[in-house]
PDB file of C-alpha atoms and ligand atoms in Angstrom:
ATOM      1  CA  MET V   1     -15.191   6.318   3.076  1.00 45.00           C
ATOM      2  CA  ASN V   2     -17.238   3.879   5.168  1.00 44.00           C
ATOM      3  CA  ASP V   3     -14.664   2.921   7.745  1.00 55.00           C
ATOM      4  CA  THR V   4     -12.322   5.436   9.313  1.00 62.00           C
ATOM      5  CA  LEU V   5      -8.966   4.559  10.762  1.00 81.00           C
ATOM      6  CA  ASN V   6      -8.558   5.668  14.361  1.00 84.00           C
ATOM      7  CA  ASP V   7      -4.805   6.138  14.217  1.00 90.00           C
ATOM      8  CA  LEU V   8      -3.311   7.339  10.926  1.00 93.00           C
ATOM      9  CA  SER V   9       0.199   6.543  12.139  1.00 93.00           C
ATOM     10  CA  LYS V  10      -0.615   2.812  11.913  1.00 96.00           C
ATOM     11  CA  PRO V  11      -1.561   0.679   8.910  1.00 97.00           C
ATOM     12  CA  GLY V  12      -5.074  -0.657   8.571  1.00 97.00           C
ATOM     13  CA  LEU V  13      -7.802  -1.795   6.244  1.00 97.00           C
ATOM     14  CA  ILE V  14     -10.499   0.551   4.975  1.00 96.00           C
ATOM     15  CA  ASN V  15     -13.691  -0.970   3.636  1.00 96.00           C
ATOM     16  CA  PHE V  16     -15.061   1.413   1.009  1.00 96.00           C
ATOM     17  CA  GLY V  17     -18.162  -0.688   0.466  1.00 97.00           C
ATOM     18  CA  LYS V  18     -19.734  -1.457  -2.879  1.00 97.00           C
ATOM     19  CA  VAL V  19     -22.844  -0.510  -4.781  1.00 98.00           C
ATOM     20  CA  GLY V  20     -24.562  -2.969  -7.082  1.00 98.00           C
ATOM     21  CA  SER V  21     -25.525  -6.583  -7.242  1.00 98.00           C
ATOM     22  CA  SER V  22     -24.170  -9.897  -8.378  1.00 97.00           C
ATOM     23  CA  ALA V  23     -26.568  -9.643 -11.314  1.00 98.00           C
ATOM     24  CA  LEU V  24     -25.164  -6.317 -12.604  1.00 97.00           C
ATOM     25  CA  GLY V  25     -21.727  -5.992 -11.028  1.00 98.00           C
ATOM     26  CA  TYR V  26     -20.379  -3.479  -8.525  1.00 98.00           C
ATOM     27  CA  ILE V  27     -18.943   0.017  -8.105  1.00 98.00           C
ATOM     28  CA  THR V  28     -16.661   1.065  -5.280  1.00 98.00           C
ATOM     29  CA  VAL V  29     -15.981   4.751  -4.662  1.00 98.00           C
ATOM     30  CA  ALA V  30     -12.912   6.179  -2.908  1.00 96.00           C
ATOM     31  CA  GLU V  31     -13.671   9.624  -1.476  1.00 94.00           C
ATOM     32  CA  LYS V  32     -12.978  11.586   1.717  1.00 91.00           C
ATOM     33  CA  LEU V  33      -9.515  10.055   1.923  1.00 95.00           C
ATOM     34  CA  PRO V  34      -7.028  10.825   4.715  1.00 94.00           C
ATOM     35  CA  PHE V  35      -4.777  12.605   2.183  1.00 97.00           C
ATOM     36  CA  GLU V  36      -4.976  14.410  -1.137  1.00 97.00           C
ATOM     37  CA  ILE V  37      -4.197  12.052  -4.036  1.00 98.00           C
ATOM     38  CA  LYS V  38      -1.157  13.269  -5.989  1.00 98.00           C
ATOM     39  CA  ARG V  39      -0.437  10.069  -7.904  1.00 98.00           C
ATOM     40  CA  VAL V  40      -2.142   6.872  -8.991  1.00 98.00           C
ATOM     41  CA  TYR V  41      -0.267   3.825 -10.209  1.00 98.00           C
ATOM     42  CA  TRP V  42      -1.087   0.214 -10.871  1.00 98.00           C
ATOM     43  CA  THR V  43       0.993  -2.942 -10.937  1.00 98.00           C
ATOM     44  CA  TYR V  44       0.170  -6.065 -12.930  1.00 97.00           C
ATOM     45  CA  TYR V  45       1.658  -9.169 -14.581  1.00 97.00           C
ATOM     46  CA  ALA V  46       3.878  -9.699 -11.527  1.00 96.00           C
ATOM     47  CA  PRO V  47       4.993 -13.332 -11.654  1.00 95.00           C
ATOM     48  CA  HIS V  48       3.222 -15.544  -9.141  1.00 91.00           C
ATOM     49  CA  GLU V  49       4.821 -15.355  -5.677  1.00 81.00           C
ATOM     50  CA  VAL V  50       7.676 -13.047  -6.755  1.00 94.00           C
ATOM     51  CA  MET V  51       8.494 -10.621  -3.956  1.00 97.00           C
ATOM     52  CA  ARG V  52       8.203  -6.882  -4.677  1.00 98.00           C
ATOM     53  CA  GLY V  53       8.697  -3.917  -2.389  1.00 98.00           C
ATOM     54  CA  ASN V  54      11.625  -4.299   0.018  1.00 98.00           C
ATOM     55  CA  HIS V  55      11.653  -0.629   0.862  1.00 98.00           C
ATOM     56  CA  ALA V  56      10.008   2.037   3.032  1.00 98.00           C
ATOM     57  CA  HIS V  57       9.058   5.631   2.328  1.00 98.00           C
ATOM     58  CA  LYS V  58      10.085   8.684   4.316  1.00 98.00           C
ATOM     59  CA  GLU V  59       6.890  10.675   3.694  1.00 98.00           C
ATOM     60  CA  LEU V  60       4.660   8.781   1.268  1.00 98.00           C
ATOM     61  CA  ARG V  61       1.280   7.475   2.436  1.00 98.00           C
ATOM     62  CA  GLN V  62      -0.779   5.152   0.325  1.00 98.00           C
ATOM     63  CA  ILE V  63      -4.051   3.298   0.020  1.00 98.00           C
ATOM     64  CA  ILE V  64      -3.635   0.091  -1.921  1.00 98.00           C
ATOM     65  CA  PHE V  65      -6.248  -2.177  -3.494  1.00 98.00           C
ATOM     66  CA  ALA V  66      -6.140  -5.620  -5.051  1.00 98.00           C
ATOM     67  CA  LEU V  67      -8.527  -4.986  -7.927  1.00 98.00           C
ATOM     68  CA  GLY V  68      -8.136  -8.608  -8.932  1.00 97.00           C
ATOM     69  CA  GLY V  69      -6.446 -11.654  -7.464  1.00 97.00           C
ATOM     70  CA  VAL V  70      -4.772 -11.803  -4.075  1.00 97.00           C
ATOM     71  CA  ILE V  71      -1.886  -9.700  -2.758  1.00 98.00           C
ATOM     72  CA  ASN V  72      -0.167 -10.489   0.522  1.00 98.00           C
ATOM     73  CA  PHE V  73       1.567  -7.648   2.348  1.00 98.00           C
ATOM     74  CA  GLU V  74       4.101  -7.843   5.158  1.00 98.00           C
ATOM     75  CA  LEU V  75       4.666  -4.515   6.917  1.00 98.00           C
ATOM     76  CA  GLU V  76       7.161  -3.516   9.566  1.00 98.00           C
ATOM     77  CA  GLY V  77       7.199  -0.195  11.387  1.00 98.00           C
ATOM     78  CA  VAL V  78      10.277   1.677  12.606  1.00 95.00           C
ATOM     79  CA  ASP V  79       9.109   0.717  16.119  1.00 94.00           C
ATOM     80  CA  GLY V  80       9.447  -2.986  15.192  1.00 96.00           C
ATOM     81  CA  SER V  81       5.681  -3.589  14.926  1.00 97.00           C
ATOM     82  CA  LYS V  82       4.756  -6.164  12.291  1.00 98.00           C
ATOM     83  CA  TYR V  83       1.573  -6.652  10.298  1.00 98.00           C
ATOM     84  CA  HIS V  84       0.308  -9.078   7.702  1.00 98.00           C
ATOM     85  CA  TYR V  85      -2.541  -8.229   5.362  1.00 98.00           C
ATOM     86  CA  MET V  86      -4.130 -10.284   2.630  1.00 98.00           C
ATOM     87  CA  LEU V  87      -5.897  -8.117   0.054  1.00 98.00           C
ATOM     88  CA  GLU V  88      -8.478 -10.054  -1.924  1.00 98.00           C
ATOM     89  CA  SER V  89     -11.548  -7.795  -2.165  1.00 98.00           C
ATOM     90  CA  PRO V  90     -11.623  -4.818  -4.564  1.00 98.00           C
ATOM     91  CA  GLU V  91     -13.636  -2.732  -2.090  1.00 98.00           C
ATOM     92  CA  VAL V  92     -11.044  -3.010   0.692  1.00 98.00           C
ATOM     93  CA  GLY V  93      -7.992  -0.740   0.722  1.00 98.00           C
ATOM     94  CA  LEU V  94      -4.848  -1.058   2.787  1.00 98.00           C
ATOM     95  CA  TYR V  95      -3.699   2.226   4.286  1.00 98.00           C
ATOM     96  CA  ILE V  96       0.090   2.373   4.734  1.00 98.00           C
ATOM     97  CA  PRO V  97       1.534   5.339   6.669  1.00 98.00           C
ATOM     98  CA  LYS V  98       5.027   6.647   6.106  1.00 98.00           C
ATOM     99  CA  LEU V  99       8.005   4.688   7.440  1.00 98.00           C
ATOM    100  CA  TYR V 100       6.733   1.121   6.993  1.00 98.00           C
ATOM    101  CA  TRP V 101       9.009  -1.433   5.379  1.00 98.00           C
ATOM    102  CA  ARG V 102       6.888  -3.443   2.961  1.00 98.00           C
ATOM    103  CA  THR V 103       7.133  -6.607   0.944  1.00 98.00           C
ATOM    104  CA  MET V 104       4.332  -8.043  -1.138  1.00 98.00           C
ATOM    105  CA  LYS V 105       3.561 -11.111  -3.183  1.00 97.00           C
ATOM    106  CA  PHE V 106       1.016 -11.306  -5.970  1.00 97.00           C
ATOM    107  CA  SER V 107      -1.142 -14.216  -6.985  1.00 96.00           C
ATOM    108  CA  HIS V 108      -1.403 -15.066 -10.645  1.00 92.00           C
ATOM    109  CA  ASN V 109      -3.389 -12.282 -12.390  1.00 94.00           C
ATOM    110  CA  ALA V 110      -3.382  -9.946  -9.376  1.00 97.00           C
ATOM    111  CA  VAL V 111      -3.752  -6.235 -10.158  1.00 98.00           C
ATOM    112  CA  LEU V 112      -2.652  -3.648  -7.599  1.00 98.00           C
ATOM    113  CA  LEU V 113      -4.002  -0.089  -7.604  1.00 98.00           C
ATOM    114  CA  CYS V 114      -2.341   2.529  -5.433  1.00 98.00           C
ATOM    115  CA  LEU V 115      -3.614   5.965  -4.419  1.00 98.00           C
ATOM    116  CA  ALA V 116      -0.559   7.912  -3.262  1.00 98.00           C
ATOM    117  CA  SER V 117      -0.164  11.083  -1.219  1.00 98.00           C
ATOM    118  CA  GLU V 118       2.935  12.290  -3.102  1.00 98.00           C
ATOM    119  CA  GLU V 119       4.338  12.375  -6.589  1.00 98.00           C
ATOM    120  CA  TYR V 120       7.131   9.942  -7.390  1.00 98.00           C
ATOM    121  CA  VAL V 121      10.396  11.010  -5.737  1.00 97.00           C
ATOM    122  CA  GLU V 122      13.226   8.474  -5.656  1.00 98.00           C
ATOM    123  CA  ASP V 123      14.767  10.265  -2.663  1.00 98.00           C
ATOM    124  CA  ASP V 124      11.666   9.382  -0.626  1.00 98.00           C
ATOM    125  CA  TYR V 125      12.662   5.684  -0.731  1.00 98.00           C
ATOM    126  CA  ILE V 126      14.627   3.900   1.984  1.00 98.00           C
ATOM    127  CA  ARG V 127      15.898   0.865   0.086  1.00 98.00           C
ATOM    128  CA  GLU V 128      18.516  -0.397   2.563  1.00 98.00           C
ATOM    129  CA  TYR V 129      16.971  -2.435   5.378  1.00 98.00           C
ATOM    130  CA  SER V 130      19.841  -1.571   7.737  1.00 97.00           C
ATOM    131  CA  GLU V 131      19.216   2.130   7.108  1.00 98.00           C
ATOM    132  CA  PHE V 132      15.524   1.581   7.869  1.00 98.00           C
ATOM    133  CA  LEU V 133      16.298  -0.240  11.135  1.00 96.00           C
ATOM    134  CA  ASN V 134      18.425   2.698  12.280  1.00 96.00           C
ATOM    135  CA  TRP V 135      15.967   5.330  11.056  1.00 95.00           C
ATOM    136  CA  ARG V 136      14.911   7.863  13.704  1.00 86.00           C
ATOM    137  CA  PRO V 137      11.832   9.845  12.658  1.00 76.00           C
TER     138      PRO V 137
HETATM  139  C1  T46 U   1       4.527   0.121  -2.686  1.00 74.95           C
HETATM  140  C2  T46 U   1       4.179  -0.895  -3.669  1.00 74.95           C
HETATM  141  C3  T46 U   1       2.770  -1.384  -3.521  1.00 74.95           C
HETATM  142  C4  T46 U   1       8.209   5.136 -11.168  1.00 74.95           C
HETATM  143  O1  T46 U   1       8.924   5.587 -12.062  1.00 74.95           O
HETATM  144  N1  T46 U   1       7.119   5.835 -10.729  1.00 74.95           N
HETATM  145  C5  T46 U   1       6.285   5.371  -9.765  1.00 74.95           C
HETATM  146  O2  T46 U   1       5.319   6.053  -9.393  1.00 74.95           O
HETATM  147  C6  T46 U   1       6.556   4.085  -9.177  1.00 74.95           C
HETATM  148  C7  T46 U   1       5.659   3.501  -8.087  1.00 74.95           C
HETATM  149  C8  T46 U   1       7.644   3.398  -9.623  1.00 74.95           C
HETATM  150  N2  T46 U   1       8.434   3.885 -10.605  1.00 74.95           N
HETATM  151  C9  T46 U   1       9.626   3.120 -11.047  1.00 74.95           C
HETATM  152  C10 T46 U   1      10.747   3.087 -10.023  1.00 74.95           C
HETATM  153  C11 T46 U   1      11.368   1.732 -10.245  1.00 74.95           C
HETATM  154  O3  T46 U   1      12.356   1.826 -11.243  1.00 74.95           O
HETATM  155  O4  T46 U   1       9.222   1.766 -11.235  1.00 74.95           O
HETATM  156  C12 T46 U   1      10.233   0.871 -10.764  1.00 74.95           C
HETATM  157  C13 T46 U   1       9.666  -0.055  -9.713  1.00 74.95           C
HETATM  158  O5  T46 U   1       9.206   0.725  -8.628  1.00 74.95           O
HETATM  159  P1  T46 U   1       9.161   0.211  -7.123  1.00 74.95           P
HETATM  160  O6  T46 U   1      10.460  -0.376  -6.736  1.00 74.95           O
HETATM  161  O7  T46 U   1       8.664   1.347  -6.309  1.00 74.95           O
HETATM  162  O8  T46 U   1       8.040  -0.946  -7.236  1.00 74.95           O
HETATM  163  P2  T46 U   1       7.377  -1.842  -6.115  1.00 74.95           P
HETATM  164  O9  T46 U   1       6.278  -2.587  -6.780  1.00 74.95           O
HETATM  165  O10 T46 U   1       8.398  -2.633  -5.399  1.00 74.95           O
HETATM  166  O11 T46 U   1       6.744  -0.828  -5.021  1.00 74.95           O
HETATM  167  C14 T46 U   1       5.681   0.052  -5.314  1.00 74.95           C
HETATM  168  C15 T46 U   1       5.755   1.316  -4.459  1.00 74.95           C
HETATM  169  O12 T46 U   1       6.975   2.006  -4.630  1.00 74.95           O
HETATM  170  C16 T46 U   1       5.641   1.014  -3.000  1.00 74.95           C
HETATM  171  O13 T46 U   1       5.583   2.184  -2.252  1.00 74.95           O
HETATM  172  O14 T46 U   1       3.987   0.160  -1.600  1.00 74.95           O
HETATM  173  O15 T46 U   1       4.413  -0.535  -5.043  1.00 74.95           O
END
């Protein structure tokens, strides 16, 4: 991991760098992550500009990449802090701590890859925004 986040309770971008050249193509490696990976998923063929997400997670932490296309993220913390991130480079990951409400929009052909700290557990989701606003960690 080339860049380290100073505060793992806040979201941020991690630049993993790339090896290669425009002549041959590139490799990006994700290692020495801030959590053990327990799940990997990817999202694709999302219609242009449709909004996904609209939830937060109680424990889950993630690092998310746009392997292709552009993905715009809006994040909101339980403390009311707000962040906007535009993912458009395959070597840059977005770290999302637990308890951030997220929405995202995909460009045409965007492909999202997620490295997740936990297996899929539906009970980890907070899907009601009002519940999230009243959430006390
Ligand atoms: C996030 C963004 C980037 C599973 O069965 N297993 C899984 O591991 C996942 C991620 C989803 N699903 C099922 C649950 C739902 O029936 O797939 C359906 C859609 O899942 P979800 O509402 O979580 O999809 P997104 O794209 O709104 O959100 C997901 C992540 O949950 C979320 O944490 O940050 O991708």
